[in-house]
């Protein structure tokens, strides 16, 4: 209902409490409560006796009612849980999954205090980025779960290209790079039995509006943001909406038709294929030419004229 109130206010004129109440079929008291709650969320709303309410400025946050405006998703983000600050959106989704929440539930946080990266690393998550996780309950065996990381990367690659004219490359298994620097990390976690996934947490972190001096230490040379690339601030709400729509498209297509669309996108936009790379898998390392992406999502290396498939690990790329 809050989304609908915001939609009416977006008209830009004063609108009376009575008119909102008539249009939405709710009481004047309910309207008043929604307006107050929006003010608490940081919306600047002018109230004038006899005239009603006028939206002076929308808030700068990723609040659910804003994300939902015009969102064309059927499964994703029907339920959104929003935090100004949380330890990790992935951990929140896990808690909700255990409570039986539905597929598509979305947790968004302005800031994470204990953001998690792959391989036990931490993920720095200041309020300028986009940090969220989605609950998935795909009817697939656990061995197929890693495909969902590639799917998330492929969907973001397409969103950034089509909607923001930003060309990115997918570094297997799940990073998105611009000019060799990382703008997105994906952490998919899974709970399942031998033959069936119980749930998957798809966690996505996008560096959106950080400035150059927000990257320090190791990230100085390895990380970048959409703002740095475009030279202007990016609307995180628009980005999130567009991404959710594309991601849902990829996901539903995967469930219906299999991995082809994701695989093709990953091959076409690969940062990895064609290069000689070293892959660190457990405490071993292997070097070879990355020659293909398997139908199962594996990275195929040619090592001394033999094709070897890898299902996970960390790679370093030496451009040929
Ligand atoms: C990586 O190491 O590249 C993966 C980073 C994944 C970060 C995202 S931010 C939202 C979600 N919540 C987390 O704690 N991690 C993921």
Short mmCIF file of C-alpha atoms and ligand atoms in Angstrom, two decimals:
data_model
loop_
_atom_site.label_atom_id
_atom_site.label_comp_id
_atom_site.label_asym_id
_atom_site.label_seq_id
_atom_site.Cartn_x
_atom_site.Cartn_y
_atom_site.Cartn_z
CA UNK A 1 0.00 0.00 0.00
CA UNK A 2 2.92 2.35 0.75
CA UNK A 3 4.04 1.87 -2.87
CA UNK A 4 0.62 3.02 -4.06
CA UNK A 5 0.73 6.11 -1.83
CA UNK A 6 4.16 6.99 -3.24
CA UNK A 7 2.86 6.48 -6.78
CA UNK A 8 0.05 8.98 -6.14
CA UNK A 9 2.45 11.47 -4.58
CA UNK A 10 4.76 11.18 -7.57
CA UNK A 11 2.13 13.17 -9.50
CA UNK A 12 4.02 16.19 -8.15
CA UNK A 13 0.91 18.23 -7.12
CA UNK A 14 -0.79 18.57 -3.76
CA UNK A 15 -3.17 15.69 -3.24
CA UNK A 16 -5.67 15.63 -0.40
CA UNK A 17 -5.90 12.88 2.19
CA UNK A 18 -9.50 12.34 1.06
CA UNK A 19 -8.46 11.81 -2.55
CA UNK A 20 -5.75 9.32 -1.58
CA UNK A 21 -8.26 7.57 0.67
CA UNK A 22 -10.85 7.38 -2.17
CA UNK A 23 -8.35 6.23 -4.79
CA UNK A 24 -6.83 3.51 -2.63
CA UNK A 25 -9.97 2.48 -0.75
CA UNK A 26 -8.37 3.03 2.67
CA UNK A 27 -9.37 5.22 5.62
CA UNK A 28 -8.07 8.76 6.19
CA UNK A 29 -6.30 7.46 9.29
CA UNK A 30 -4.54 4.81 7.23
CA UNK A 31 -3.43 7.50 4.76
CA UNK A 32 -2.07 9.62 7.59
CA UNK A 33 -0.16 6.62 9.01
CA UNK A 34 1.38 5.83 5.60
CA UNK A 35 2.42 9.47 5.13
CA UNK A 36 4.07 9.51 8.54
CA UNK A 37 5.83 6.25 7.89
CA UNK A 38 7.12 7.62 4.56
CA UNK A 39 8.41 10.71 6.36
CA UNK A 40 10.23 8.42 8.78
CA UNK A 41 11.74 6.66 5.76
CA UNK A 42 13.28 9.97 4.71
CA UNK A 43 10.72 11.23 2.19
CA UNK A 44 10.28 15.00 2.32
CA UNK A 45 6.50 15.50 2.20
CA UNK A 46 4.85 18.86 2.72
CA UNK A 47 1.45 18.79 4.47
CA UNK A 48 -0.80 21.84 4.08
CA UNK A 49 -4.17 22.30 5.68
CA UNK A 50 -6.84 22.42 2.99
CA UNK A 51 -4.46 21.33 0.21
CA UNK A 52 -3.15 17.97 1.32
CA UNK A 53 0.25 16.42 0.70
CA UNK A 54 2.99 17.17 -1.77
CA UNK A 55 6.15 15.16 -2.32
CA UNK A 56 9.11 17.55 -2.26
CA UNK A 57 11.85 14.96 -2.46
CA UNK A 58 12.02 11.18 -2.56
CA UNK A 59 14.45 9.59 -0.14
CA UNK A 60 17.81 8.33 -1.28
CA UNK A 61 17.23 4.87 0.10
CA UNK A 62 16.39 1.52 -1.46
CA UNK A 63 13.12 1.25 0.44
CA UNK A 64 10.76 -1.51 -0.73
CA UNK A 65 7.92 0.77 -1.85
CA UNK A 66 10.31 2.54 -4.22
CA UNK A 67 11.83 -0.65 -5.59
CA UNK A 68 8.33 -2.00 -6.27
CA UNK A 69 7.15 0.98 -8.36
CA UNK A 70 6.69 -0.33 -11.90
CA UNK A 71 8.63 -3.52 -11.12
CA UNK A 72 7.75 -6.15 -13.71
CA UNK A 73 8.61 -9.30 -11.75
CA UNK A 74 6.29 -12.24 -11.20
CA UNK A 75 8.33 -14.24 -8.70
CA UNK A 76 11.21 -12.10 -7.48
CA UNK A 77 10.78 -9.31 -4.92
CA UNK A 78 7.12 -9.98 -4.17
CA UNK A 79 8.37 -9.84 -0.58
CA UNK A 80 11.14 -7.36 0.23
CA UNK A 81 12.84 -7.05 3.58
CA UNK A 82 14.84 -3.89 3.97
CA UNK A 83 17.60 -2.91 6.40
CA UNK A 84 19.48 0.31 6.85
CA UNK A 85 22.22 -1.86 8.28
CA UNK A 86 22.62 -5.61 8.67
CA UNK A 87 25.52 -8.01 9.14
CA UNK A 88 25.00 -9.90 5.89
CA UNK A 89 21.98 -10.11 3.58
CA UNK A 90 22.95 -13.71 2.76
CA UNK A 91 22.69 -14.67 6.42
CA UNK A 92 19.31 -12.95 6.67
CA UNK A 93 17.98 -14.90 3.70
CA UNK A 94 19.19 -18.14 5.28
CA UNK A 95 17.19 -17.36 8.40
CA UNK A 96 14.10 -16.59 6.32
CA UNK A 97 14.57 -19.73 4.22
CA UNK A 98 14.58 -21.85 7.37
CA UNK A 99 11.31 -20.15 8.39
CA UNK A 100 9.72 -21.21 5.10
CA UNK A 101 9.74 -17.92 3.20
CA UNK A 102 8.89 -18.16 -0.50
CA UNK A 103 11.12 -18.22 -3.52
CA UNK A 104 11.98 -14.71 -4.69
CA UNK A 105 12.12 -13.16 -1.22
CA UNK A 106 14.56 -10.28 -1.39
CA UNK A 107 16.68 -8.82 1.39
CA UNK A 108 18.27 -5.43 0.72
CA UNK A 109 20.63 -3.52 2.99
CA UNK A 110 22.01 -0.02 2.62
CA UNK A 111 25.09 -1.20 4.46
CA UNK A 112 26.51 -4.54 5.65
CA UNK A 113 28.67 -4.70 8.72
CA UNK A 114 29.89 -8.25 8.08
CA UNK A 115 29.42 -8.65 4.33
CA UNK A 116 30.69 -12.03 3.15
CA UNK A 117 32.78 -12.68 0.07
CA UNK A 118 33.77 -15.96 -1.53
CA UNK A 119 36.29 -18.31 0.06
CA UNK A 120 35.67 -16.93 3.55
CA UNK A 121 36.71 -13.40 2.68
CA UNK A 122 34.94 -10.32 3.93
CA UNK A 123 33.12 -7.96 1.57
CA UNK A 124 33.28 -4.24 2.22
CA UNK A 125 29.74 -2.86 1.90
CA UNK A 126 29.39 0.92 2.39
CA UNK A 127 26.04 2.71 1.85
CA UNK A 128 26.99 3.76 -1.69
CA UNK A 129 26.75 0.21 -3.07
CA UNK A 130 23.96 -2.22 -3.79
CA UNK A 131 23.91 -5.24 -1.50
CA UNK A 132 21.13 -7.77 -1.66
CA UNK A 133 20.27 -11.45 -1.60
CA UNK A 134 17.45 -13.47 -3.13
CA UNK A 135 15.98 -16.73 -1.90
CA UNK A 136 15.66 -19.40 -4.58
CA UNK A 137 14.09 -22.82 -4.32
CA UNK A 138 14.96 -24.37 -7.68
CA UNK A 139 14.04 -28.02 -8.33
CA UNK A 140 17.61 -28.95 -9.25
CA UNK A 141 20.29 -31.27 -7.86
CA UNK A 142 23.04 -29.68 -5.74
CA UNK A 143 25.66 -30.22 -8.47
CA UNK A 144 23.76 -27.68 -10.64
CA UNK A 145 23.73 -24.91 -8.02
CA UNK A 146 27.02 -23.29 -9.22
CA UNK A 147 25.29 -22.54 -12.54
CA UNK A 148 23.21 -19.99 -10.67
CA UNK A 149 26.28 -17.85 -9.94
CA UNK A 150 27.02 -17.72 -13.66
CA UNK A 151 23.37 -16.94 -14.28
CA UNK A 152 23.50 -13.97 -11.88
CA UNK A 153 26.63 -12.68 -13.58
CA UNK A 154 25.18 -13.11 -17.09
CA UNK A 155 21.99 -11.26 -16.12
CA UNK A 156 23.94 -8.35 -14.66
CA UNK A 157 26.21 -8.20 -17.70
CA UNK A 158 23.11 -7.88 -19.90
CA UNK A 159 21.44 -5.30 -17.62
CA UNK A 160 24.50 -3.06 -17.50
CA UNK A 161 25.00 -3.30 -21.25
CA UNK A 162 21.39 -2.69 -22.28
CA UNK A 163 20.28 -0.20 -19.66
CA UNK A 164 23.47 1.67 -18.78
CA UNK A 165 25.69 1.11 -21.85
CA UNK A 166 28.45 -0.28 -19.67
CA UNK A 167 30.44 -3.16 -21.17
CA UNK A 168 31.47 -5.75 -18.61
CA UNK A 169 33.27 -9.08 -18.78
CA UNK A 170 32.47 -12.18 -16.78
CA UNK A 171 35.40 -13.65 -14.93
CA UNK A 172 34.64 -17.28 -14.20
CA UNK A 173 33.05 -18.34 -11.95
CA UNK A 174 31.19 -15.19 -10.93
CA UNK A 175 32.89 -11.81 -11.00
CA UNK A 176 31.98 -8.94 -13.28
CA UNK A 177 34.85 -6.78 -14.45
CA UNK A 178 35.24 -3.49 -16.27
CA UNK A 179 38.71 -2.84 -17.66
CA UNK A 180 39.95 -5.74 -15.55
CA UNK A 181 38.58 -4.26 -12.29
CA UNK A 182 35.79 -5.78 -10.28
CA UNK A 183 32.42 -4.04 -10.09
CA UNK A 184 30.38 -6.96 -8.80
CA UNK A 185 30.81 -10.06 -6.69
CA UNK A 186 28.34 -12.90 -6.34
CA UNK A 187 28.11 -15.34 -3.48
CA UNK A 188 25.67 -18.21 -3.90
CA UNK A 189 25.22 -20.48 -0.92
CA UNK A 190 23.18 -23.63 -0.87
CA UNK A 191 21.45 -26.03 1.44
CA UNK A 192 20.43 -29.35 0.05
CA UNK A 193 20.20 -33.10 0.28
CA UNK A 194 22.01 -35.58 -1.97
CA UNK A 195 19.67 -35.23 -4.94
CA UNK A 196 17.77 -32.01 -4.39
CA UNK A 197 18.47 -28.44 -3.43
CA UNK A 198 16.48 -27.23 -0.46
CA UNK A 199 17.28 -23.58 -1.11
CA UNK A 200 19.89 -21.33 -2.68
CA UNK A 201 20.89 -17.89 -1.42
CA UNK A 202 21.95 -15.69 -4.31
CA UNK A 203 23.92 -12.77 -2.85
CA UNK A 204 24.95 -9.94 -5.13
CA UNK A 205 27.21 -7.02 -4.32
CA UNK A 206 27.54 -4.21 -6.86
CA UNK A 207 29.93 -1.30 -6.48
CA UNK A 208 27.65 1.49 -7.63
CA UNK A 209 28.42 4.97 -6.35
CA UNK A 210 31.76 4.61 -4.61
CA UNK A 211 34.38 7.18 -5.56
CA UNK A 212 38.03 6.42 -6.33
CA UNK A 213 39.21 7.22 -2.81
CA UNK A 214 36.63 4.80 -1.35
CA UNK A 215 38.85 1.99 -2.63
CA UNK A 216 41.90 1.42 -0.51
CA UNK A 217 44.48 -1.31 0.10
CA UNK A 218 44.22 -4.23 -2.30
CA UNK A 219 40.94 -2.86 -3.74
CA UNK A 220 42.74 0.22 -5.05
CA UNK A 221 44.04 -1.76 -8.01
CA UNK A 222 41.35 -4.42 -8.24
CA UNK A 223 38.02 -2.68 -7.62
CA UNK A 224 35.98 -0.01 -9.37
CA UNK A 225 32.42 1.32 -9.39
CA UNK A 226 29.76 2.17 -11.94
CA UNK A 227 30.01 5.81 -10.92
CA UNK A 228 33.75 5.89 -11.64
CA UNK A 229 33.13 4.30 -15.03
CA UNK A 230 30.22 6.54 -16.03
CA UNK A 231 31.54 9.71 -14.38
CA UNK A 232 28.17 10.33 -12.74
CA UNK A 233 25.98 9.01 -9.97
CA UNK A 234 23.85 5.97 -10.81
CA UNK A 235 20.30 5.58 -9.50
CA UNK A 236 20.53 2.42 -7.41
CA UNK A 237 16.77 1.89 -7.39
CA UNK A 238 16.55 1.89 -11.19
CA UNK A 239 19.54 -0.43 -11.40
CA UNK A 240 18.05 -2.85 -8.89
CA UNK A 241 14.66 -2.91 -10.63
CA UNK A 242 16.15 -3.51 -14.08
CA UNK A 243 18.47 -6.16 -12.74
CA UNK A 244 15.71 -8.01 -10.89
CA UNK A 245 13.62 -8.10 -14.06
CA UNK A 246 16.49 -9.42 -16.19
CA UNK A 247 17.61 -11.86 -13.51
CA UNK A 248 14.11 -13.28 -13.18
CA UNK A 249 13.99 -13.69 -16.96
CA UNK A 250 17.27 -15.65 -16.95
CA UNK A 251 16.17 -17.73 -13.97
CA UNK A 252 12.76 -18.73 -15.34
CA UNK A 253 14.32 -19.50 -18.71
CA UNK A 254 16.89 -21.69 -16.98
CA UNK A 255 14.19 -23.65 -15.13
CA UNK A 256 12.21 -24.14 -18.32
CA UNK A 257 14.85 -24.54 -21.01
CA UNK A 258 18.12 -25.27 -19.25
CA UNK A 259 21.50 -23.59 -19.12
CA UNK A 260 21.95 -22.55 -22.79
CA UNK A 261 21.07 -18.85 -22.50
CA UNK A 262 23.36 -18.33 -19.51
CA UNK A 263 26.15 -20.36 -21.03
CA UNK A 264 26.02 -18.46 -24.31
CA UNK A 265 26.09 -15.10 -22.50
CA UNK A 266 29.02 -16.24 -20.35
CA UNK A 267 30.99 -17.50 -23.36
CA UNK A 268 30.28 -14.37 -25.40
CA UNK A 269 31.29 -12.00 -22.64
CA UNK A 270 34.01 -14.04 -21.01
CA UNK A 271 37.07 -12.45 -19.47
CA UNK A 272 38.53 -15.91 -18.98
CA UNK A 273 38.19 -17.98 -22.16
CA UNK A 274 41.06 -17.88 -24.60
CA UNK A 275 43.59 -16.94 -21.93
CA UNK A 276 46.21 -18.94 -20.14
CA UNK A 277 45.16 -19.00 -16.53
CA UNK A 278 46.17 -20.45 -13.23
CA UNK A 279 43.40 -21.93 -11.16
CA UNK A 280 43.75 -22.41 -7.42
CA UNK A 281 41.54 -25.25 -6.31
CA UNK A 282 41.89 -26.35 -2.68
CA UNK A 283 45.62 -26.34 -2.00
CA UNK A 284 46.49 -27.22 -5.58
CA UNK A 285 47.13 -25.02 -8.57
CA UNK A 286 46.82 -25.78 -12.27
CA UNK A 287 47.87 -23.74 -15.29
CA UNK A 288 46.45 -24.11 -18.77
CA UNK A 289 44.56 -22.41 -21.53
CA UNK A 290 40.86 -21.79 -20.78
CA UNK A 291 39.22 -23.32 -23.85
CA UNK A 292 35.54 -23.71 -23.04
CA UNK A 293 32.67 -23.48 -20.62
CA UNK A 294 30.98 -26.85 -20.17
CA UNK A 295 27.22 -27.41 -20.39
CA UNK A 296 27.50 -28.05 -16.67
CA UNK A 297 29.13 -24.66 -15.97
CA UNK A 298 32.62 -26.12 -15.57
CA UNK A 299 35.61 -24.18 -16.81
CA UNK A 300 37.54 -26.39 -19.22
CA UNK A 301 41.30 -25.96 -19.32
CA UNK A 302 43.67 -27.44 -21.82
CA UNK A 303 46.56 -28.69 -19.72
CA UNK A 304 49.31 -30.38 -21.70
CA UNK A 305 46.87 -31.27 -24.48
CA UNK A 306 44.32 -32.76 -22.14
CA UNK A 307 40.97 -31.11 -21.35
CA UNK A 308 40.33 -30.84 -17.64
CA UNK A 309 37.06 -29.52 -16.09
CA UNK A 310 37.03 -27.30 -13.01
CA UNK A 311 33.90 -26.67 -10.97
CA UNK A 312 35.17 -24.05 -8.54
CA UNK A 313 38.25 -22.17 -7.48
CA UNK A 314 39.99 -18.88 -7.85
CA UNK A 315 41.71 -17.93 -11.06
CA UNK A 316 44.39 -15.50 -12.02
CA UNK A 317 44.50 -14.55 -15.67
CA UNK A 318 47.57 -13.96 -17.76
CA UNK A 319 46.35 -12.29 -20.97
CA UNK A 320 47.66 -14.08 -24.11
C1 LIG B 1 32.90 -12.19 -3.85
O1 LIG B 1 33.74 -12.56 -3.04
O2 LIG B 1 33.23 -11.72 -4.94
C2 LIG B 1 31.44 -12.31 -3.52
C3 LIG B 1 30.90 -11.08 -2.85
C4 LIG B 1 29.42 -11.16 -2.56
C5 LIG B 1 28.93 -9.96 -1.77
C6 LIG B 1 27.43 -9.95 -1.61
S1 LIG B 1 26.85 -8.43 -0.99
C7 LIG B 1 25.27 -9.11 -0.72
C8 LIG B 1 25.47 -10.51 -0.21
N1 LIG B 1 25.63 -10.54 1.23
C9 LIG B 1 26.84 -10.91 1.60
O3 LIG B 1 27.23 -11.01 2.78
N2 LIG B 1 27.60 -11.17 0.53
C10 LIG B 1 26.84 -11.01 -0.70
#
